[in-house]
Structures are given as structure tokens and as C-alpha cells.
Coordinates of C-alpha atoms in Angstrom, one line a residue:
M1 CA -20.4 71.3 104.3
T2 CA -17.5 73.0 102.4
D3 CA -13.9 72.0 102.0
A4 CA -11.7 73.7 104.7
P5 CA -9.2 75.0 105.2
T6 CA -8.0 76.3 101.8
L7 CA -4.5 75.4 100.6
T8 CA -1.8 77.3 98.8
R9 CA -2.6 77.3 95.1
P10 CA -0.1 75.2 93.1
R11 CA 2.4 76.9 90.8
L12 CA 0.9 76.1 87.4
W13 CA 2.6 78.4 84.9
P14 CA 5.5 75.9 84.3
A15 CA 2.9 73.2 83.6
W16 CA 1.1 75.4 81.1
I17 CA 4.4 76.0 79.3
I18 CA 5.0 72.2 79.2
L19 CA 1.6 71.7 77.7
G20 CA 2.3 74.3 75.1
I21 CA 5.5 72.5 74.2
Q22 CA 3.5 69.2 73.9
L23 CA 1.0 71.0 71.7
V24 CA 3.7 72.2 69.4
G25 CA 5.0 68.7 69.1
L26 CA 1.6 67.4 68.1
V27 CA 1.2 70.2 65.5
L28 CA 4.6 69.3 64.1
T29 CA 3.5 65.7 63.9
I30 CA 0.7 66.6 61.5
T31 CA 2.8 69.1 59.5
P32 CA 3.3 67.5 56.1
S33 CA 6.1 69.8 54.9
L34 CA 8.3 68.0 57.4
Q35 CA 10.0 64.7 56.5
N36 CA 7.9 61.8 57.7
G37 CA 10.5 60.3 59.8
L38 CA 10.9 63.5 61.7
R39 CA 7.1 63.8 62.2
F40 CA 7.0 60.2 63.5
G41 CA 9.7 61.1 65.9
F42 CA 7.7 64.1 67.3
M43 CA 4.7 61.8 67.6
M44 CA 6.5 59.1 69.6
L45 CA 9.1 61.1 71.5
G46 CA 7.0 64.1 72.3
P47 CA 5.2 62.5 75.3
A48 CA 8.4 61.1 76.6
V49 CA 10.2 64.5 76.6
C50 CA 7.3 66.5 77.9
F51 CA 6.0 64.0 80.5
V52 CA 9.1 62.3 81.8
L53 CA 11.7 65.1 81.5
F54 CA 9.5 68.1 82.1
F55 CA 6.1 67.4 83.6
L56 CA 7.3 65.1 86.4
V57 CA 10.1 67.5 87.3
W58 CA 7.5 70.2 87.7
L59 CA 5.1 68.0 89.6
L60 CA 7.7 66.7 92.1
F61 CA 9.9 69.7 92.5
L62 CA 8.2 72.9 91.3
S63 CA 4.5 72.6 91.9
R64 CA 4.5 73.9 95.5
M65 CA 2.1 71.3 96.7
R66 CA 2.6 69.1 99.8
W67 CA 4.9 66.2 99.2
V68 CA 2.2 63.7 100.0
E69 CA 0.0 65.2 97.3
R70 CA 2.8 65.2 94.7
L71 CA 3.5 61.6 95.3
L72 CA -0.2 60.6 95.3
I73 CA -0.7 62.3 91.9
F74 CA 2.5 60.8 90.5
F75 CA 1.9 57.2 91.6
G76 CA -1.9 57.5 91.0
A77 CA -1.5 58.7 87.4
I78 CA 1.1 55.9 86.7
A79 CA -1.2 53.3 88.2
I80 CA -4.2 54.5 86.2
L81 CA -2.1 54.4 83.0
A82 CA -0.8 50.9 83.8
G83 CA -4.2 49.7 84.7
A84 CA -5.6 51.0 81.4
V85 CA -3.1 49.0 79.2
P86 CA -4.8 45.6 79.6
V87 CA -8.3 47.1 79.5
V88 CA -8.2 49.1 76.3
D89 CA -8.5 47.7 72.8
P90 CA -5.1 46.4 71.7
T91 CA -5.0 48.9 68.9
M92 CA -5.2 51.7 71.5
R93 CA -2.1 50.9 73.4
V94 CA 0.0 53.1 71.2
A95 CA -2.7 55.8 71.5
L96 CA -2.4 55.6 75.3
W97 CA 1.1 56.9 74.8
I98 CA 0.6 59.3 72.0
Y99 CA -2.6 60.9 73.3
G100 CA -3.3 59.4 76.7
V101 CA -0.1 60.8 78.2
P102 CA -0.7 64.4 77.0
L103 CA -4.3 64.2 78.0
T104 CA -3.2 63.0 81.5
M105 CA -1.0 66.1 81.8
L106 CA -3.9 68.3 80.7
A107 CA -6.4 66.7 83.1
I108 CA -4.1 67.2 86.1
V109 CA -3.4 70.8 85.3
V110 CA -7.0 71.7 84.6
A111 CA -8.1 70.0 87.8
L112 CA -5.5 71.9 89.8
R113 CA -6.5 75.1 88.1
L114 CA -10.2 74.7 89.0
H115 CA -9.8 73.1 92.4
G116 CA -6.3 74.1 93.4
E117 CA -7.2 75.6 96.8
R118 CA -9.3 72.6 98.0
P119 CA -8.0 69.8 100.2
R120 CA -9.5 67.2 97.7
R121 CA -7.5 68.6 94.7
V122 CA -5.6 65.3 94.4
G123 CA -8.9 63.4 94.0
Y124 CA -10.0 65.9 91.3
A125 CA -6.7 65.5 89.5
L126 CA -6.8 61.7 89.5
G127 CA -10.5 61.7 88.7
G128 CA -9.7 63.7 85.6
V129 CA -7.0 61.2 84.6
A130 CA -9.5 58.3 85.1
V131 CA -12.0 60.0 82.9
V132 CA -9.4 60.3 80.1
F133 CA -8.6 56.6 80.1
V134 CA -12.3 55.6 80.4
M135 CA -12.9 57.6 77.3
L136 CA -10.0 56.0 75.5
A137 CA -11.2 52.6 76.5
T138 CA -14.3 53.1 74.4
L139 CA -12.4 53.6 71.2
R140 CA -10.5 51.6 68.6
L141 CA -7.6 53.0 66.6
T142 CA -7.9 51.9 62.9
G143 CA -4.8 53.8 61.7
F144 CA -3.6 57.2 60.7
T145 CA -4.0 59.4 57.6
G146 CA -0.9 60.4 55.6
D147 CA -0.9 63.6 57.7
Y148 CA -0.7 61.4 60.9
L149 CA -4.2 62.3 62.0
P150 CA -5.6 59.4 64.0
E151 CA -8.6 57.4 62.8
F152 CA -10.8 56.2 65.7
Q153 CA -14.0 54.2 65.7
A154 CA -16.2 53.0 68.6
R155 CA -14.8 49.9 70.1
W156 CA -18.1 48.0 69.9
V157 CA -18.3 48.5 66.1
P158 CA -16.7 45.6 64.2
A159 CA -13.2 46.2 62.9
P160 CA -13.0 46.6 59.1
K161 CA -11.2 43.2 58.8
D162 CA -14.0 41.5 60.7
T163 CA -17.0 42.7 58.7
L164 CA -16.8 40.3 55.7
S165 CA -16.9 36.5 55.6
I166 CA -14.8 34.1 53.5
D167 CA -16.3 31.8 50.9
T168 CA -13.8 29.5 49.2
D169 CA -16.5 27.4 47.6
L170 CA -17.3 29.9 44.8
A171 CA -17.7 28.2 41.5
A172 CA -19.2 30.7 39.0
M173 CA -17.3 31.2 35.7
R174 CA -14.3 29.2 36.8
A175 CA -14.4 26.6 34.0
T176 CA -15.2 28.9 31.1
W177 CA -12.8 31.8 31.7
Q178 CA -9.8 31.9 29.4
P179 CA -7.0 34.5 29.9
E180 CA -6.3 36.4 26.7
G181 CA -3.6 38.7 28.1
A182 CA -3.4 41.0 31.0
T183 CA -4.3 44.6 30.0
W184 CA -3.3 45.8 33.4
P185 CA -1.1 43.0 34.7
G186 CA -0.2 44.5 38.1
F187 CA 1.2 47.4 40.1
R188 CA 0.7 50.7 38.1
G189 CA 0.0 49.0 34.8
P190 CA 2.0 47.3 32.1
D191 CA 5.1 49.4 32.5
R192 CA 4.6 50.2 36.2
N193 CA 4.4 53.9 35.3
G194 CA 0.7 54.7 35.8
I195 CA 0.1 55.4 32.2
T196 CA -2.9 53.9 30.3
D197 CA -4.1 54.0 26.7
V198 CA -7.7 54.6 27.9
E199 CA -9.0 57.9 26.6
P200 CA -10.6 60.2 29.2
P201 CA -14.3 61.0 28.6
A202 CA -15.3 64.2 27.0
D203 CA -17.4 65.0 30.0
W204 CA -16.5 63.4 33.3
Q205 CA -20.0 63.9 34.6
S206 CA -21.1 61.4 32.0
A207 CA -19.1 58.7 33.8
H208 CA -21.5 56.3 35.6
E209 CA -21.2 53.8 38.3
L210 CA -21.4 50.2 37.3
W211 CA -21.1 48.6 40.7
R212 CA -19.9 49.1 44.2
I213 CA -18.8 46.4 46.7
D214 CA -17.3 46.1 50.2
L215 CA -13.8 44.7 50.5
G216 CA -11.6 43.5 53.3
P217 CA -8.9 46.0 54.2
A218 CA -5.7 46.2 52.2
W219 CA -3.5 48.7 50.4
S220 CA -3.4 46.6 47.2
S221 CA -4.5 48.0 43.9
F222 CA -6.2 45.8 41.2
A223 CA -4.6 43.7 38.5
Y224 CA -6.8 43.1 35.5
A225 CA -6.9 40.4 32.8
S226 CA -9.7 39.3 30.4
G227 CA -12.6 40.7 32.5
R228 CA -11.3 39.8 35.9
L229 CA -9.9 41.9 38.7
F230 CA -7.5 40.5 41.2
T231 CA -6.6 42.1 44.6
Q232 CA -5.6 41.2 48.1
E233 CA -7.7 41.6 51.3
Q234 CA -7.7 40.9 55.0
R235 CA -10.7 39.1 56.4
G236 CA -10.4 38.2 60.1
D237 CA -7.2 36.4 60.6
Q238 CA -6.9 35.3 57.0
E239 CA -5.0 37.1 54.2
M240 CA -6.8 36.6 50.9
L241 CA -6.2 36.8 47.1
V242 CA -9.6 37.4 45.4
A243 CA -10.8 37.5 41.8
Y244 CA -13.8 39.6 40.9
D245 CA -15.9 39.8 37.7
A246 CA -15.0 43.2 36.3
D247 CA -18.5 43.6 34.8
T248 CA -20.5 43.0 38.0
G249 CA -18.1 43.1 41.0
E250 CA -19.2 39.6 41.9
P251 CA -16.5 37.4 43.5
I252 CA -15.3 34.5 41.3
W253 CA -12.9 32.8 43.6
Q254 CA -11.2 33.5 46.9
Y255 CA -7.9 32.0 48.1
A256 CA -7.3 32.4 51.8
Y257 CA -4.5 31.4 54.2
P258 CA -3.8 32.2 57.9
A259 CA -1.9 35.4 58.2
L260 CA -2.5 38.8 59.9
F261 CA -0.3 41.9 59.8
D262 CA -1.6 44.9 61.7
E263 CA 0.3 48.0 62.7
V264 CA -0.7 51.3 64.2
V265 CA -0.2 53.7 61.3
S266 CA -1.6 51.7 58.3
G267 CA -3.9 49.2 60.0
A268 CA -4.5 45.6 59.0
G269 CA -4.1 43.9 55.7
P270 CA -1.8 43.1 52.8
R271 CA 0.2 46.0 51.1
A272 CA 1.3 44.7 47.7
T273 CA -0.6 44.5 44.4
P274 CA -1.0 41.1 42.8
T275 CA 0.6 40.4 39.4
V276 CA -1.2 38.3 36.7
A277 CA 0.7 36.6 34.0
A278 CA -0.8 33.9 31.6
D279 CA -2.8 31.7 33.9
R280 CA -1.2 32.6 37.2
V281 CA -1.6 35.3 39.8
F282 CA 1.3 36.1 42.1
A283 CA 0.9 37.9 45.4
Q284 CA 3.0 38.7 48.3
G285 CA 1.3 39.1 51.7
A286 CA 2.3 41.5 54.3
T287 CA 3.8 38.8 56.5
G288 CA 5.9 37.4 53.6
I289 CA 3.7 34.6 52.3
F290 CA 4.4 34.5 48.6
S291 CA 1.7 32.7 46.6
A292 CA 1.2 31.6 43.0
V293 CA -2.5 30.8 42.3
D294 CA -4.3 29.5 39.3
A295 CA -6.0 32.6 37.7
R296 CA -8.9 30.4 36.5
T297 CA -9.8 28.6 39.7
G298 CA -8.0 30.2 42.6
E299 CA -6.3 26.9 43.4
L300 CA -2.8 27.2 44.9
A301 CA 0.0 26.3 42.5
W302 CA 2.9 26.9 44.8
Q303 CA 3.8 29.0 47.9
R304 CA 6.9 30.2 49.7
D305 CA 7.2 31.7 53.2
L306 CA 9.9 34.3 52.7
V307 CA 10.2 35.4 56.3
T308 CA 10.7 31.8 57.6
E309 CA 12.8 30.5 54.7
Y310 CA 15.3 33.4 54.6
D311 CA 15.1 34.7 58.2
A312 CA 13.8 38.0 56.9
T313 CA 12.8 40.9 59.1
L314 CA 9.1 41.7 59.1
Q315 CA 9.3 45.4 58.4
Q316 CA 7.5 48.2 60.3
W317 CA 4.9 48.5 57.6
G318 CA 4.9 44.9 56.3
L319 CA 6.4 43.4 53.2
S320 CA 5.1 45.5 50.3
S321 CA 6.8 44.4 47.1
S322 CA 4.5 43.8 44.1
P323 CA 5.9 40.8 42.2
L324 CA 7.5 41.4 38.8
V325 CA 7.2 38.8 36.1
V326 CA 9.9 38.8 33.5
D327 CA 9.9 35.9 30.9
D328 CA 9.8 32.7 33.0
L329 CA 10.8 34.4 36.3
V330 CA 8.8 36.1 39.0
I331 CA 10.9 38.5 41.1
V332 CA 10.0 39.8 44.5
Y333 CA 11.7 41.6 47.5
A334 CA 12.0 39.6 50.7
G335 CA 14.8 41.3 52.7
G336 CA 16.2 38.0 53.9
R337 CA 19.6 37.3 55.5
D338 CA 22.9 37.2 53.6
D339 CA 22.2 37.1 49.8
Y340 CA 18.5 36.5 50.0
G341 CA 17.2 40.1 49.7
L342 CA 15.8 40.2 46.1
L343 CA 14.6 36.8 44.9
A344 CA 13.7 35.3 41.5
Y345 CA 11.6 32.1 41.2
D346 CA 10.6 29.9 38.3
V347 CA 7.1 31.0 37.3
A348 CA 5.9 27.4 36.8
T349 CA 7.4 25.6 39.8
G350 CA 8.4 28.2 42.4
E351 CA 11.9 26.9 42.5
P352 CA 14.6 29.6 43.3
R353 CA 16.6 30.7 40.3
W354 CA 18.7 33.6 41.6
N355 CA 19.0 35.8 44.7
V356 CA 20.8 39.1 45.5
A357 CA 21.7 40.7 48.8
T358 CA 19.9 43.9 49.6
P359 CA 19.7 45.9 52.9
T360 CA 16.5 45.5 54.8
F361 CA 13.6 48.0 55.3
N362 CA 12.3 48.5 51.8
F363 CA 8.8 49.2 50.5
S364 CA 9.4 49.6 46.7
S365 CA 9.1 47.0 43.9
P366 CA 11.5 45.9 41.2
Q367 CA 11.1 47.7 37.9
L368 CA 11.8 46.4 34.3
V369 CA 13.4 49.1 32.0
E370 CA 15.4 49.2 28.9
L371 CA 18.6 51.3 29.0
E372 CA 21.0 51.6 26.0
G373 CA 18.9 48.8 24.3
E374 CA 19.4 46.4 27.2
R375 CA 16.6 45.1 29.4
Q376 CA 17.4 45.3 33.1
I377 CA 15.7 45.3 36.4
V378 CA 16.2 48.5 38.3
F379 CA 15.9 48.0 42.1
A380 CA 16.4 50.5 44.9
D381 CA 17.4 49.7 48.4
R382 CA 18.8 51.6 51.4
A383 CA 22.2 51.6 49.9
G384 CA 21.1 53.1 46.5
M385 CA 20.1 51.9 43.1
R386 CA 21.3 49.2 40.8
G387 CA 20.6 47.6 37.5
L388 CA 20.4 43.8 37.3
T389 CA 20.4 41.3 34.4
P390 CA 16.9 39.8 34.5
S391 CA 17.9 36.2 33.8
S392 CA 20.7 35.9 36.4
G393 CA 20.5 38.8 38.8
D394 CA 24.1 39.9 37.8
E395 CA 24.8 43.5 38.6
L396 CA 25.3 45.8 35.7
W397 CA 25.7 49.1 37.6
S398 CA 25.1 50.6 41.0
F399 CA 24.8 54.2 42.2
T400 CA 24.0 56.1 45.3
P401 CA 22.5 59.6 44.6
S402 CA 24.0 62.4 46.7
E403 CA 20.9 63.0 48.7
W404 CA 19.8 59.4 49.0
G405 CA 17.6 59.1 52.1
G406 CA 15.8 55.8 52.1
P407 CA 14.0 53.6 52.7
P408 CA 12.7 53.3 49.1
M409 CA 9.0 53.6 49.0
T410 CA 8.0 54.6 45.4
Q411 CA 8.9 53.5 41.9
V412 CA 11.7 54.7 39.7
Q413 CA 10.4 56.4 36.5
Q414 CA 12.1 56.0 33.1
I415 CA 11.8 59.3 31.2
G416 CA 14.1 58.5 28.2
P417 CA 16.3 55.9 26.6
T418 CA 19.0 56.5 29.2
S419 CA 17.3 58.6 31.9
L420 CA 15.6 57.7 35.1
I421 CA 13.9 59.7 37.9
A422 CA 14.8 58.3 41.2
P423 CA 12.8 59.0 44.4
L424 CA 15.3 59.6 47.2
G425 CA 13.3 58.3 50.1
D426 CA 10.2 59.1 52.2
G427 CA 9.6 62.8 51.8
T428 CA 13.2 63.5 50.7
G429 CA 13.1 64.5 47.1
T430 CA 13.9 63.2 43.6
A431 CA 16.9 63.0 41.3
R432 CA 17.5 62.6 37.6
L433 CA 20.1 60.0 36.6
D434 CA 21.5 59.4 33.1
I435 CA 22.9 55.9 32.6
S436 CA 25.1 55.1 29.7
R437 CA 27.4 52.3 28.5
D438 CA 30.7 52.3 26.6
E439 CA 33.6 49.9 26.1
D440 CA 34.6 50.4 29.8
G441 CA 31.1 49.4 31.0
W442 CA 28.2 51.2 32.6
S443 CA 28.4 54.7 34.1
V444 CA 25.8 56.8 36.0
R445 CA 25.6 60.7 36.1
E446 CA 23.5 62.6 38.5
I447 CA 22.0 65.4 36.4
W448 CA 20.1 67.1 39.2
T449 CA 18.8 66.5 42.7
G450 CA 16.1 68.5 44.3
N451 CA 13.3 68.7 46.9
R452 CA 10.7 70.3 44.6
L453 CA 8.9 67.0 44.4
K454 CA 9.1 65.0 47.6
P455 CA 7.0 61.9 47.3
S456 CA 6.3 59.9 50.4
F457 CA 4.5 56.6 49.4
N458 CA 2.8 58.3 46.5
D459 CA 4.0 57.5 43.0
F460 CA 4.3 60.2 40.3
I461 CA 3.7 60.5 36.5
H462 CA 6.1 61.5 33.7
H463 CA 4.3 63.2 30.7
D464 CA 5.8 65.3 27.9
G465 CA 8.9 66.2 29.8
Y466 CA 7.3 67.0 33.1
L467 CA 6.7 65.2 36.4
Y468 CA 3.4 65.3 38.1
G469 CA 2.9 64.0 41.6
F470 CA 2.6 64.6 45.3
D471 CA 5.0 66.9 47.1
Q472 CA 4.0 65.4 50.4
N473 CA 0.3 66.2 50.5
I474 CA 0.2 68.9 47.9
F475 CA 0.2 68.1 44.2
A476 CA 3.0 69.6 42.1
C477 CA 4.6 69.7 38.6
I478 CA 8.3 69.9 38.0
D479 CA 10.5 70.0 34.9
A480 CA 12.0 66.6 34.3
A481 CA 15.0 68.1 32.6
T482 CA 16.0 70.6 35.3
G483 CA 14.0 69.7 38.5
E484 CA 12.6 73.2 38.6
R485 CA 9.1 73.5 40.0
Q486 CA 6.3 74.7 37.6
W487 CA 3.5 74.9 40.1
K488 CA 2.4 73.4 43.4
R489 CA -1.4 73.5 44.2
G490 CA -4.1 71.1 45.2
R491 CA -4.4 69.5 48.6
Y492 CA -5.6 65.9 48.0
G493 CA -4.0 64.3 51.0
F494 CA -1.6 61.5 50.4
G495 CA -3.2 60.1 47.2
Q496 CA -2.2 58.3 44.0
V497 CA -2.3 59.3 40.3
I498 CA -2.5 57.8 36.9
L499 CA -2.6 59.3 33.4
L500 CA -5.4 59.1 30.8
G501 CA -4.5 60.8 27.6
D502 CA -3.5 64.3 28.7
Q503 CA -5.4 64.2 32.0
L504 CA -4.2 63.3 35.4
V505 CA -6.7 61.1 37.4
I506 CA -5.9 61.5 41.1
A507 CA -7.3 59.1 43.8
A508 CA -7.4 61.6 46.7
E509 CA -6.8 60.2 50.2
N510 CA -10.4 60.8 51.1
G511 CA -11.7 58.7 48.2
D512 CA -12.5 61.4 45.7
I513 CA -11.5 61.2 42.1
V514 CA -9.9 64.5 41.0
V515 CA -9.1 65.1 37.4
L516 CA -6.4 67.6 36.4
A517 CA -5.1 68.8 33.1
A518 CA -1.6 67.6 32.5
D519 CA -0.5 71.2 31.9
P520 CA 2.9 72.4 33.1
T521 CA 1.7 76.1 33.0
E522 CA -1.0 75.9 35.5
H523 CA -2.9 73.7 38.0
R524 CA -6.3 73.3 36.4
E525 CA -9.0 71.0 38.0
L526 CA -11.4 69.5 35.4
A527 CA -13.7 67.4 37.5
R528 CA -14.2 65.9 41.0
I529 CA -16.2 62.8 41.8
D530 CA -17.1 61.4 45.2
A531 CA -15.9 57.9 44.4
V532 CA -15.3 55.6 47.5
D533 CA -15.5 55.8 51.2
G534 CA -12.6 55.4 53.6
K535 CA -8.9 56.2 53.5
T536 CA -7.6 55.6 49.9
W537 CA -3.9 55.0 49.5
N538 CA -4.6 52.5 46.7
H539 CA -3.7 53.2 43.1
P540 CA -6.6 53.5 40.6
I541 CA -6.5 51.6 37.3
A542 CA -8.1 52.3 33.9
V543 CA -8.8 49.6 31.4
D544 CA -11.3 48.9 28.6
G545 CA -13.0 52.2 29.0
R546 CA -13.5 51.9 32.7
L547 CA -11.9 53.2 35.9
Y548 CA -11.6 50.9 38.9
L549 CA -10.7 52.2 42.4
R550 CA -10.6 50.7 45.8
S551 CA -10.0 52.1 49.3
G552 CA -9.2 50.1 52.4
T553 CA -12.8 48.9 52.6
E554 CA -14.7 49.6 49.4
A555 CA -14.3 49.4 45.6
V556 CA -16.2 51.0 42.7
A557 CA -16.2 50.6 38.9
L558 CA -16.9 53.7 36.8
D559 CA -17.8 53.4 33.1
L560 CA -16.2 56.3 31.3
G561 CA -18.9 56.3 28.6
S562 CA -21.5 58.9 27.6
R563 CA -24.5 57.9 29.7
R564 CA -25.3 60.5 32.4
T565 CA -26.3 59.4 35.8
R566 CA -25.9 60.8 39.3
L567 CA -22.8 59.5 41.1
R568 CA -23.4 58.6 44.8

């Protein structure tokens, strides 16, 4: 028996135009030349504009279907969407909006195009919508790449944070280890500039793999001291600070506490890199738990809950400040109420020593520099930049660059005795500031501001008068004196970079190690190594002739010696 009688075919051309607009919005979402905030806006607002303002107007008033059909499709699609919310994996609820709504529109239009003259066309349309949400119910969203491309996995596969167990009873090497100084004490090395004294190998293909281990997810890098590596991880509902043997990758101790931060773009896990000083390791978790742990044993020395104590706002991407140790103080950003934005604690006791007000929503870390012969902490926030006296937090100077965009996400770079390069915000650009002092006090001049180097959350390198780093997802070189671009080539995703001698070692977002010549005249790739699996936003480190790199789920140690072996 066939469907009869046939019906007037719906007017579909306006719906195809609406789908085209939605497609343009999705393409703009993954266009890295656009500022990240704008791209995020296209991702979240596109479905609202296209579905609520355009598609429903077409369906209800322009589709030429019978009113009962229009209302059945409208209320049926809404009911399927609402019914999917409690059924899908919790990580997919945002995906229901970002991708489920556009796919709903597409399923309805395709069904009406194929079955538009049949009496059962409403059933076909709603059946297509149901298929969309059944498909989405089988998936888990683990995050997005720097280009805002979604990362899905099957729902029945364990989430990265749930694949590893916790063992707090480790005892090996605890008693005998003695710290003899931190070669790489924390975030981006001794001066937080990504520069190391390790010489690159004559032939990168002679580098060989020492070990490879699985880690719990986090965007921490490693700190290194006397043969130990320290990093943060997420395992289940526990944030962890873990020490590993740098020679073998074996865990030495694990310190865990209940905390879980998980958000749609970056996924689960801590964001900040630990800092090791003398016999302590300091780490800020993504939820604001700030811990000082014995570097020998992993036993807790003291701990502060920054969010609870100072009524701090838990930021969109978590608290990300890597602690800075200066003399007997450890300094960290909390973003608390009133004057409790940037905090200094006594290293030994954890007692507060000073605090400074800063606007909230900040993902950068305090930086120690020396300007005009005076040590000071340079800190950026949404209002601009300032220099602070380390011992007291007193303000020496403050300045807001002309194109300041915020929120701060990457580190200030010192390029001379009185000169800094300031990142202007997520995908905004950079500026050179010259800071001087005379009898009237401190003054700041903006030498240049430009968008030839637009770092997002990717730090850059200064070498021999030039800046090397990511202009969004393309690597670039600019003149530090003028801000003029020298070259822009190499698509390595949203990765990180350090400097070995005169070579740039890039940890690409896909986990590759890419080696470039630090040459302002040309982009010259020297080597490429398949290093780790998984999205890699973590900074590599190089110490004692070795390169250590971790991704969100895996870590590898490469010996930069002369023995040749096949990597991977």
C-alpha cells in the first residue's frame, strides 16, 4: 500500500539558506585567524541565531505545511532535544547545543526534501531528529583542539581521568633522595622564558627514547630537580601532585586530594605547573587548592583553599597560575575578593605575607624580572600590567598598553635591561614596553604595538633580537625592536616552544616534536619526531641532556645523545 494522497511539497529554499548560514558560523568557529573570543561566540550563539530566530520562523510561518504538521515538528523536536539532555553523557550536553541543534535542522530539512509529498513526512522528520540524538548519546566529548575542533570518544570507553589508579603508598627512593638544586624549577624554566642551556644534538635522529608512561590528564608541564620530575594529574575525582624518577619514569610518590575541575573546551585536570624550591613542591590545582608538599616524601606541609578563603571566582578554564618562589615567599594568583587577588605566602609555614587586588579572569603567572637593577614581580591582569616589590607587594609602576585586550594568558618576556614584550590578550597581539626610573619615579613607554604575533595560550621565545612563537596556529618570527614580521610559516596547531642553543623545539598540538632553526631570515625545519599521543598543550622541558614532554595523557623522555634508535 502506498501513501496517498500526495501533499504540497514544503517551501525549503529558506531552510537551505539558514543551514548555509549555520555552516558559515561553524566554519568561522574553526578559523584561527579570528580572535578566540569571537570564535567562541560563533560556536555558542550560532545555533541560537539560526534555530531560534531563523529556522523556527521558517518552520512556523514560511514552510507552507499544514499548521498541525508545523506544530508537531516544532514540539516533537523540542521534546526529543529535552529528552536527550538527561540521557547523554554529561560532557555532551554542550555538544547537544553546538552540534545537536544544527543537525536537528539538517535532519528535518533532508527528511522533508526526500519525503515532502508524503502524508507521513512529519514522522520521517522527527525520526531523523531521533537518529541524531541516539548517535550523540553514544559519544563522550573530551574537549576541543585549539582550533575548536571537537574531540569525541565512544561513551563506553573509560574517560582519560578514569584510566589510572592512585597509589599513595609508594616508598621507593624517598629516604635517600637529596635535592641539590632545581635545574628546571617550574613553569618555562629558571627564568620562565623557555630558554635552556642544554645543547641540541648534532643529529636529532640520534635522540632515543628512554621511557614512556601514561599520565592522568592535566595541562601541567614538568618541574625538575636532582633527577626527579614533578607534575600534576587528574585521576578520577582526585587532583594529584606526582613525583617521577627522571631516569626510569617510575613514580616515586603521589599526593592526592579530592578535587575535580572539568570544562567543555579543555577537559578535566589541573592547569598549572608545579614549582620546586629546596625541599618543597608548590602546586595550584584548577579548583584553587594550593599545596606545599615535601619534595622527598610527598607528605603535605601546608595547604590553602584559595576559592573558599578569599571568595574567589572559579574561572571558565580553571585557576592556572604556576606558583613563583622568590626568596622566602611563594606567590600565586587567586583572583579573590577585595585585595586578595595576587597572594604571597611564607614558604615554610604557608602564612599570608602580603596580598594585592587584581581583577578576576586571569590565566597568566607572576614573573620575576630585574629592571633598572631592581628585582620586581611583573604581573598582568585585565586592567593592564604592573611591577611589584617582591618582599611587600608594593606597586612600583602600572601601565595599560593601548591595545590591551585581556584576559592575560601568556607570560611577559624580558628582552633587555629595561624592555619587556607584553602579550595583549588571547589572540590580540603583542607590545614592546620600555620601563625606566629617574628621580621622579618609574615611567613606561609603549615602543610599538602590533598584531604580527598574536599568541593565544602559547608562550613565545626571545632570541638574538627576535621573537619566535605562535601567531594563533601558525608559527612566526617578528623583530623585537620594531614588531615587524620576518616570516610566518608552519602549522603546528596551538603548541608550545622552548629554545636549545640556536634551535627552536616546538611541541606541536598533535604531540610531534618539531625542530626549527632560530633564523629570522627563513622558516627552516630541521627535524620532526612523533613524540607523544593525544592533544599536547603542555610545555616541553630540556635538562641534563634530555627532553621531557607530556600531553594530556602520556609522557616521554628522550635522550639527546648519539645513540641511534627508531622512535615509536
